[in-house]
Coordinates of C-alpha atoms in Angstrom, one line a residue:
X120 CA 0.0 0.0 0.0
X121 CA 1.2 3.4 -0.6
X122 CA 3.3 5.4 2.0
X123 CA 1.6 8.4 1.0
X124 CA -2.1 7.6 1.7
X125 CA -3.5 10.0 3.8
X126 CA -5.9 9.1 6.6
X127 CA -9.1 10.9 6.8
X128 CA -10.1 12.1 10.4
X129 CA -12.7 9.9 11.0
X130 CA -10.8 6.8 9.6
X131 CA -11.9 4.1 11.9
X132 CA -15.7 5.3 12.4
X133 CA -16.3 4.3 8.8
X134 CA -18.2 1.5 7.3
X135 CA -15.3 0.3 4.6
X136 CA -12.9 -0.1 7.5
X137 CA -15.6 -2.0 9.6
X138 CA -16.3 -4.3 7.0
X139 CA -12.6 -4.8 5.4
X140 CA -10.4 -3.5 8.3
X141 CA -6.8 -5.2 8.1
X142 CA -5.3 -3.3 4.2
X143 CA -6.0 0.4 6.5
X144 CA -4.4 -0.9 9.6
X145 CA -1.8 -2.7 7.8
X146 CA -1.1 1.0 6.0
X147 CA -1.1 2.6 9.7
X148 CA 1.0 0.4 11.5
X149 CA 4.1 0.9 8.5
X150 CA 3.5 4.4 8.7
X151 CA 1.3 6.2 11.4
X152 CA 1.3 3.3 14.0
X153 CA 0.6 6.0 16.9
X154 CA -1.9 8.0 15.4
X155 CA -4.9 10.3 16.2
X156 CA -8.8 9.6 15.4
X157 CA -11.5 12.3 15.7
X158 CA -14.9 11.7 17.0
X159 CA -18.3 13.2 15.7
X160 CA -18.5 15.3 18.8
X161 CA -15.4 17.2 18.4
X162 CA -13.1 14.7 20.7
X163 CA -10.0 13.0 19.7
X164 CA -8.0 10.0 20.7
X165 CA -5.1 8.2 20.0
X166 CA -5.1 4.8 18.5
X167 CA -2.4 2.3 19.0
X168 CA -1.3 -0.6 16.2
X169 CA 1.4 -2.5 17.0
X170 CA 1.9 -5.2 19.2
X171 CA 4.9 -4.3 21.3
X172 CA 3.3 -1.0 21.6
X173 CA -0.5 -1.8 22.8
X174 CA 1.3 -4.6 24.8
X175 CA 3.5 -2.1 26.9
X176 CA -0.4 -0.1 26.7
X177 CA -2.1 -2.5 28.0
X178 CA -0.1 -2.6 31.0
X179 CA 0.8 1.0 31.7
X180 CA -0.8 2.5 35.0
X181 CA -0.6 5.1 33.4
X182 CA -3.0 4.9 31.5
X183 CA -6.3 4.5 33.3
X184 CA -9.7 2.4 32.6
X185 CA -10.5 4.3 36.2
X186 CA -13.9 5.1 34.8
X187 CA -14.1 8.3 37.0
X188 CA -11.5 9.5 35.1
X189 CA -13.0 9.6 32.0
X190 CA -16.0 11.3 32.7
X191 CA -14.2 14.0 34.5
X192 CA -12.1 14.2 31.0
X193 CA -15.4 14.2 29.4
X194 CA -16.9 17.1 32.0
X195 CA -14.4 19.2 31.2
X196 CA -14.8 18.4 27.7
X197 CA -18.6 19.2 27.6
X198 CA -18.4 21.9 30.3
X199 CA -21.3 20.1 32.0
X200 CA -20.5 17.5 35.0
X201 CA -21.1 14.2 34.3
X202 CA -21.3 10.9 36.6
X203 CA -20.7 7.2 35.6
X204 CA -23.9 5.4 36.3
X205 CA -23.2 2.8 39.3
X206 CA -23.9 -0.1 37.0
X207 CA -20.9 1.1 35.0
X208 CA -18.7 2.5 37.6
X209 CA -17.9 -0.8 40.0
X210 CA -16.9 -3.6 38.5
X211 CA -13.3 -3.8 38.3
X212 CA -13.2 -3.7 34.2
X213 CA -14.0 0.3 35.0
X214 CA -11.6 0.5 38.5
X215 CA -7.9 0.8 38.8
X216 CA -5.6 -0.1 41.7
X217 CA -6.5 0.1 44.9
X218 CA -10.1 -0.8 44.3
X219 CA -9.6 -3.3 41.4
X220 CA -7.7 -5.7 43.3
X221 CA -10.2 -6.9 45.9
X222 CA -13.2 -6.8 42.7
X223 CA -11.3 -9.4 40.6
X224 CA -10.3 -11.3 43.9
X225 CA -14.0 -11.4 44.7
X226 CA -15.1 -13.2 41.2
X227 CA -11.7 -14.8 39.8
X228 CA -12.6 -18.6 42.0
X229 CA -15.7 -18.7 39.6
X230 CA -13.7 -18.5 36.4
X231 CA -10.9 -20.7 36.8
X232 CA -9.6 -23.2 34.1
X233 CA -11.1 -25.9 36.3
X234 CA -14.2 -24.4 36.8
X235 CA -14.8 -23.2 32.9
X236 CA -14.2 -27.3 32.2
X237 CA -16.6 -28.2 34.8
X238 CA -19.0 -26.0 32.9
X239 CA -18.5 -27.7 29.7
X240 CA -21.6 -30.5 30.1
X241 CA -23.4 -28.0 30.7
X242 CA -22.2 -25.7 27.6
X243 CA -22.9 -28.7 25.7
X244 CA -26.6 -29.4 26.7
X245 CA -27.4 -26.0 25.7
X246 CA -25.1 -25.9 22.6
X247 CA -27.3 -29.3 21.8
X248 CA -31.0 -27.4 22.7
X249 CA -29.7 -24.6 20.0
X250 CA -29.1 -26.9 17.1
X251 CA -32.3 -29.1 17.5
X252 CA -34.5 -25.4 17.4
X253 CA -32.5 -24.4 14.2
X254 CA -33.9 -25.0 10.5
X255 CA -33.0 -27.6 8.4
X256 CA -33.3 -27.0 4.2
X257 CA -33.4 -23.9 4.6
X258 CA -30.9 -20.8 5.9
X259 CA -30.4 -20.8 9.4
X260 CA -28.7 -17.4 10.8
X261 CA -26.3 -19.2 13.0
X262 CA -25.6 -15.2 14.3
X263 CA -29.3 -15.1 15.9
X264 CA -30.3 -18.9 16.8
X265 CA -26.4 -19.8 18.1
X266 CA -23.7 -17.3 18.6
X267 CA -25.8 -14.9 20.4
X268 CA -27.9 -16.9 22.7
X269 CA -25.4 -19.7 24.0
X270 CA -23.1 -17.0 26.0
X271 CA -26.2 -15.3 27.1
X272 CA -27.9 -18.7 28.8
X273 CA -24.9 -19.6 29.5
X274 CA -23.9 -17.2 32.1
X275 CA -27.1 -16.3 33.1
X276 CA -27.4 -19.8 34.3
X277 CA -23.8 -19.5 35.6
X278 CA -25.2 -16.1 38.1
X279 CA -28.5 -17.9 38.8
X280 CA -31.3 -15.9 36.3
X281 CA -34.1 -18.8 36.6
X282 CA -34.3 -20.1 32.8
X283 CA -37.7 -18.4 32.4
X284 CA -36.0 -14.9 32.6
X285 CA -33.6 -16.1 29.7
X286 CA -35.6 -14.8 26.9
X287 CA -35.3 -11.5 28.6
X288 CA -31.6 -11.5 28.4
X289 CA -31.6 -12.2 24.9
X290 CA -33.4 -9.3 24.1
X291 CA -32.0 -7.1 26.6
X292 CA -27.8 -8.5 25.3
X293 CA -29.4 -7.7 21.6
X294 CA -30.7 -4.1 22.3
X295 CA -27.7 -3.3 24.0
X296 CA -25.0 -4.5 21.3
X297 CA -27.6 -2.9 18.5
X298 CA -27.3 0.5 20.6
X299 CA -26.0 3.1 17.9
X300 CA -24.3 6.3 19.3
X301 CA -26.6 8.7 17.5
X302 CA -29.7 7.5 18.8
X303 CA -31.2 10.3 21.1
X304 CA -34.9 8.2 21.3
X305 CA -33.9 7.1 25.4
X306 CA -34.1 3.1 24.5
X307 CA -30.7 2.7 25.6
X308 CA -31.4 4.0 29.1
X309 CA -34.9 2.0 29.1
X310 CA -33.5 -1.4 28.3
X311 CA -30.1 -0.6 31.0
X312 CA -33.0 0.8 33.5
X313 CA -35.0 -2.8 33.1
X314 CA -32.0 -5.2 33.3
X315 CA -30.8 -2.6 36.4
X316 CA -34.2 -3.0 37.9
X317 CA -34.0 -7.4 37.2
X318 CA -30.7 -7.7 38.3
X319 CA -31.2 -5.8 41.6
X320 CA -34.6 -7.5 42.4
X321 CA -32.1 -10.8 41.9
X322 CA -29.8 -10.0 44.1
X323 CA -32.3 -9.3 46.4
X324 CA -34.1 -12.9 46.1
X325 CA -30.2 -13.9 46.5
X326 CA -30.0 -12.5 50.0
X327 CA -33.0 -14.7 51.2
X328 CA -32.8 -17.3 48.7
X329 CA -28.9 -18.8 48.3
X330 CA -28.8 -21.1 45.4
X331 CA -25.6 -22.5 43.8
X332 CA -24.2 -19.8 41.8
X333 CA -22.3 -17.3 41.1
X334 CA -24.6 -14.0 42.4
X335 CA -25.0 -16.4 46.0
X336 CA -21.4 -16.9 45.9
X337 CA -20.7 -13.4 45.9
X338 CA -23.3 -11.8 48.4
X339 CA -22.7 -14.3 50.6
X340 CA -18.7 -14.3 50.6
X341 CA -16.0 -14.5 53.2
X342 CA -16.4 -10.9 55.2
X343 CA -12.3 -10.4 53.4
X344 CA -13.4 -10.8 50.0
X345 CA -17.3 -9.8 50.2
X346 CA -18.6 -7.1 47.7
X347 CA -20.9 -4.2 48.6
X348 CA -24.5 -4.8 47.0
X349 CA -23.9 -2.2 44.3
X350 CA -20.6 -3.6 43.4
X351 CA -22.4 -7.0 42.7
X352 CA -25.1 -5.1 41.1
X353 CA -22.3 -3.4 38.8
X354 CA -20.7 -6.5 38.2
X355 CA -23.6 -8.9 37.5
X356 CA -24.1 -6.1 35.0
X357 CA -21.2 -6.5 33.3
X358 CA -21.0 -10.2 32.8
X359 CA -24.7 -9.9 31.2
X360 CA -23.3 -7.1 28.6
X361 CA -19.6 -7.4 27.9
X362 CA -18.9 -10.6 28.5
X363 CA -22.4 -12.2 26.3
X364 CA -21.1 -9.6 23.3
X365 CA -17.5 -10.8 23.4
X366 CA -18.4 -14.3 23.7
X367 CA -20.8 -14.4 21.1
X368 CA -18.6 -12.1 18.7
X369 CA -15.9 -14.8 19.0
X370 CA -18.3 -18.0 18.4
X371 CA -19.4 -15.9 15.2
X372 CA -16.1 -15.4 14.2
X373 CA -14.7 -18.5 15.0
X374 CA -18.0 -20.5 12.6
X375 CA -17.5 -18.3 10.2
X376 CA -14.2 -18.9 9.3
X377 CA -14.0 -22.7 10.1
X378 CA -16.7 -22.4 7.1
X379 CA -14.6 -20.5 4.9
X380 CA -11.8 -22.8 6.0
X381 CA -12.8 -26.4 5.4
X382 CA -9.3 -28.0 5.5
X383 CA -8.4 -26.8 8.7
X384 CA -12.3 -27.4 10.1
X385 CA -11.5 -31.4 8.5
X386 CA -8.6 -31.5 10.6
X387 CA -10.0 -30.6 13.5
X388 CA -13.4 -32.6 13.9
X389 CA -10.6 -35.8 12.6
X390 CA -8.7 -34.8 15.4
X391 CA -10.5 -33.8 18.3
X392 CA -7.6 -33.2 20.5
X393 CA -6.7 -30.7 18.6
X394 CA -9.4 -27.9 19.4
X395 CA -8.0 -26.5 22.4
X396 CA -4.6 -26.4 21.1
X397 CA -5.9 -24.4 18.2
X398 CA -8.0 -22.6 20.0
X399 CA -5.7 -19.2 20.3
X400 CA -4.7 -19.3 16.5
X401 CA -8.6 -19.5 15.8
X402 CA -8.8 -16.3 18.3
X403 CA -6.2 -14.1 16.6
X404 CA -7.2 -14.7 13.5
X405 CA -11.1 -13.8 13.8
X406 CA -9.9 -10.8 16.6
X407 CA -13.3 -10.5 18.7
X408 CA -12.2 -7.4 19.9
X409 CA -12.1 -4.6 17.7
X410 CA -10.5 -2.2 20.2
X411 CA -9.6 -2.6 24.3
X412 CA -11.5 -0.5 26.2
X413 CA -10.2 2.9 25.9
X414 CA -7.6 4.7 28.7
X415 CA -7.2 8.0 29.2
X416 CA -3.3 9.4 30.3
X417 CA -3.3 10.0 33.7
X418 CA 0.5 11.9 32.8
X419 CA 2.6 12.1 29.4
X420 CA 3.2 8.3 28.3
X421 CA 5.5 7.5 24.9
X422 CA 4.0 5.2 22.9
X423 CA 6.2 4.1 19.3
X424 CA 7.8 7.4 19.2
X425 CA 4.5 9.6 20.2
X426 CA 4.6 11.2 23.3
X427 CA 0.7 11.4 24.0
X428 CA -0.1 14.4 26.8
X429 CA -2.0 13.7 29.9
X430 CA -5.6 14.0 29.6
X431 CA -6.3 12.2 26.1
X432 CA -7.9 9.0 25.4
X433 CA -5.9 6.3 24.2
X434 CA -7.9 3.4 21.7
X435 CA -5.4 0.0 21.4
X436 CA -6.5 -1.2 18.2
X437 CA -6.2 -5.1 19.5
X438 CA -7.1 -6.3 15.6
X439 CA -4.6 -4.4 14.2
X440 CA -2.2 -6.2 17.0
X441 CA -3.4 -9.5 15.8
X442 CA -2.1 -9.5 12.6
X443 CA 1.4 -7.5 13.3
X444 CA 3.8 -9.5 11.1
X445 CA 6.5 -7.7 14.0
X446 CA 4.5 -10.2 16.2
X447 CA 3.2 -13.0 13.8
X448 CA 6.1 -13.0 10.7
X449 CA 4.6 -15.9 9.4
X450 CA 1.8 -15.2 7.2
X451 CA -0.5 -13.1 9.6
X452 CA -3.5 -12.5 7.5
X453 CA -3.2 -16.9 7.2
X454 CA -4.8 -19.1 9.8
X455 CA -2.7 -21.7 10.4
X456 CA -3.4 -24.0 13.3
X457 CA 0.1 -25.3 13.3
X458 CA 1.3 -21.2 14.3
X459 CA 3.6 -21.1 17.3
X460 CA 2.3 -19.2 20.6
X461 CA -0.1 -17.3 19.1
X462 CA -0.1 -15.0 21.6
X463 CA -2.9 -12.2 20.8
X464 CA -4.0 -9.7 22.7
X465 CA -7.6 -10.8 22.4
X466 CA -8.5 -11.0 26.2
X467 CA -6.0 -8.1 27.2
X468 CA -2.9 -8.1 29.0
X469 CA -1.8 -7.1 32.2
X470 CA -4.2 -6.5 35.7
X471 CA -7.6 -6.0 33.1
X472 CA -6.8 -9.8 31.6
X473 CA -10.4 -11.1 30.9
X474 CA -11.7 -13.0 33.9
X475 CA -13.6 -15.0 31.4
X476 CA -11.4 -16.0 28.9
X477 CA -11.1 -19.9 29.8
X478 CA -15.1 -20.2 29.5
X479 CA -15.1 -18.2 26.4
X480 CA -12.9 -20.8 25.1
X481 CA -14.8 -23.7 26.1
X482 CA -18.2 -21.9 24.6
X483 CA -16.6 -21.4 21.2
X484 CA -14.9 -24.9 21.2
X485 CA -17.8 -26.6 22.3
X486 CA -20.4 -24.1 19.7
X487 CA -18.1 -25.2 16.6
X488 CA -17.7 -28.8 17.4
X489 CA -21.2 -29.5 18.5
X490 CA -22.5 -27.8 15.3
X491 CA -19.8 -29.5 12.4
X492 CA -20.7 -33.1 14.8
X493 CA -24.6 -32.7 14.0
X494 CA -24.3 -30.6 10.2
X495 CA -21.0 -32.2 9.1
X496 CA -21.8 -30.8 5.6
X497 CA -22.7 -27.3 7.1
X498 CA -22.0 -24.6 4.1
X499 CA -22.4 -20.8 4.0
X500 CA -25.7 -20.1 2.5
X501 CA -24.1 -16.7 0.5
X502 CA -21.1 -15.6 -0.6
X503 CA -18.5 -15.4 2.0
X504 CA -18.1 -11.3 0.7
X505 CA -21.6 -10.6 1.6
X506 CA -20.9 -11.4 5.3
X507 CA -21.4 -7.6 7.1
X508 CA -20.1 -7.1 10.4
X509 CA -22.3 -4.4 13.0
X510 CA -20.3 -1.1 13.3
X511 CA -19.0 -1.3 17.4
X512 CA -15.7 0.0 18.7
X513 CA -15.3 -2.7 21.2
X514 CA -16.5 -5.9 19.7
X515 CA -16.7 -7.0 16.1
X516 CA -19.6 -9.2 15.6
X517 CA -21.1 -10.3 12.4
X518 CA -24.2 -9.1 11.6
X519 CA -25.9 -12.7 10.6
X520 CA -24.0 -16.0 9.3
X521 CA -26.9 -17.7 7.2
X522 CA -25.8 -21.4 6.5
X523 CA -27.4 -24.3 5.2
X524 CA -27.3 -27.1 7.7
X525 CA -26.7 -30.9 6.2
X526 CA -26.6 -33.8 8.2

């Protein structure tokens, strides 16, 4: 690509860079790889590319996902103060040290490597439930009837939602990740007021009502490690949003391309031991995440040469990271499930490492084996370059993935 393309302002915000973004980032990270983006509103940040660089990012305390601090950036931005809402501002993806250690002590026991695998029956059943409700002979949007709802049930059944609330999840995950920016109509704050309102009424059947799970776990902790009711609040919050939208961006991804990719899907369903192995390279190639959740600078930080001032916002462009050749030299557009340490920055790095990523993992292994076990001779039901992915600049998730399922 040409040294001397110039990036427009708006250069990520677009729809040709959501739908096709790695020839642009490839372009930036050769020759702007610390660069600025504008926002409609008149803001700015900076966006990081390279791996080394968003790595070092990632685990700078310098800069802050403290949420407080960004909405006093954005106060004195607007001129007007601003507050985070409490389900937003205490769950320890929006806290910093001192106050994100004892969060992530509180939930890290339920997410465990042993405890994802104890889930997987479970993930499994439900994986099952989905396929036998989805069309045969005809399209099936594996995006709507799959990808979305397994991560949703999932941990909802994981925090104790009785299954008769589920369909309520759904629908409150899909408004949520359909949300646009521009949209002034007050649905956004209806649908977080309802799940706000479910979620503490939960809690509150929790206090009298233990069960086995993870909401009971928490409100009834160990005095050292027990969280205040809005913390759980916040954080029961935050599973039900970000973590169902990653999750279900990743099994998207990860179906999509093992149907665009039917020698390496062969090789796995012949070899079965091979998934979790694979697992990472599948990751980095299909990058879930779009972007990390943005810092701001809490003091000047030098990032690939930049010196960024204190007070801006920082985006680390984790897809671009993904397919670094600094960090992948072999091939890094190629999936190749023979790569060595794969080591993407899909679930973070540093103290704000996904709590989740092990049952992510087992979702999107179990989602793509259970579905190529049952529809061996599963096939995309349109061209592969009429796949459109929803504009987010967090997650990338694909809009629908219509396939025709064969026994």
């Amino acid at each position: 690509m040409a040294a001397t393309r110039t990036l427009s302002k708006f250069w990520m915000l677009t729809n040709e860079f959501t739908q096709n973004p790695y020839p642009l980032l490839e372009h930036v990270r050769k020759e702007a790889p610390v660069c600025e983006l504008a926002f409609p509103d008149g803001g700015r940040a900076w966006v990081v590319t390279r791996y080394d660089d968003a790595k070092a990012a990632l685990a700078d305390p310098r800069l802050s996902r403290d949420i407080h601090v960004q909405y006093r950036l954005m106060s004195e931005r607007t001129g007007r103060p601003m507050a985070p809402p409490p389900e937003e501002a205490n769950h320890l993806a929006n806290q910093e040290p001192p106050r994100h250690t004892p969060l992530r002590r509180a939930i890290s026991f339920a997410f465990t490597p042993r405890r994802a695998e104890a889930l997987r029956p479970r993930v499994e059943e439900i994986a099952g439930r989905l396929l036998d409700a989805l069309p045969e002979g005809s399209p099936a949007d594996l995006v709507a009837g799959y990808a979305d709802p397994l991560p949703v049930i999932t941990i909802a059944e994981l925090m104790g939602v009785p299954s008769d609330s589920w369909p309520d999840f759904l629908r409150w995950s899909a408004a949520l990740r359909a949300h646009s920016p521009t949209d002034s109509s007050g649905r956004l704050q209806s649908t977080v007021r309802e799940l706000s309102d479910f979620m503490a009424a939960l809690i509150a059947r929790k206090e009298r009502e233990p069960g086995e799970d993870l909401l009971s776990a928490l409100i009834h902790a160990d005095p050292e490690r027990r969280l205040t009711s809005t913390e759980i609040l916040s954080t029961g919050f935050a599973l039900m949003t970000g973590g169902n939208d990653t999750t279900a961006s990743l099994v998207g991804g990860v179906l999509a391309a093992l149907l665009t990719h039917p020698a390496e899907r062969s090789r796995l369903m012949s070899e079965p031991g091979r998934w979790t192995a694979s697992m990472d390279e599948l990751i980095r190639y299909v990058s879930p995440i779009s972007n990390a959740l943005q810092r701001v600078t809490t003091e000047p930080v030098e990032l690939g040469g930049v010196t960024i001032p204190a007070g801006e916002v920082v985006v680390i462009c984790v897809m671009s990271t993904n397919r670094d050749a600094g960090q992948f030299p072999d091939r890094p557009d190629v999936l190749d499930l023979d790569r060595p340490k794969p080591a993407h920055l899909s679930f973070g790095h540093g103290i704000h490492y996904c709590s989740g990523a092990h049952l992510a993992k087992v979702i999107t292994e179990v989602s793509a084996r259970r579905l190529f076990e049952r529809f061996p001779e599963a096939r995309l039901a349109v061209d592969p370059a009429r796949l459109e992915y929803e504009q987010n600049v967090v997650v990338r998730p694909l809009r629908a993935l219509p396939v025709l399922l064969r026994p």
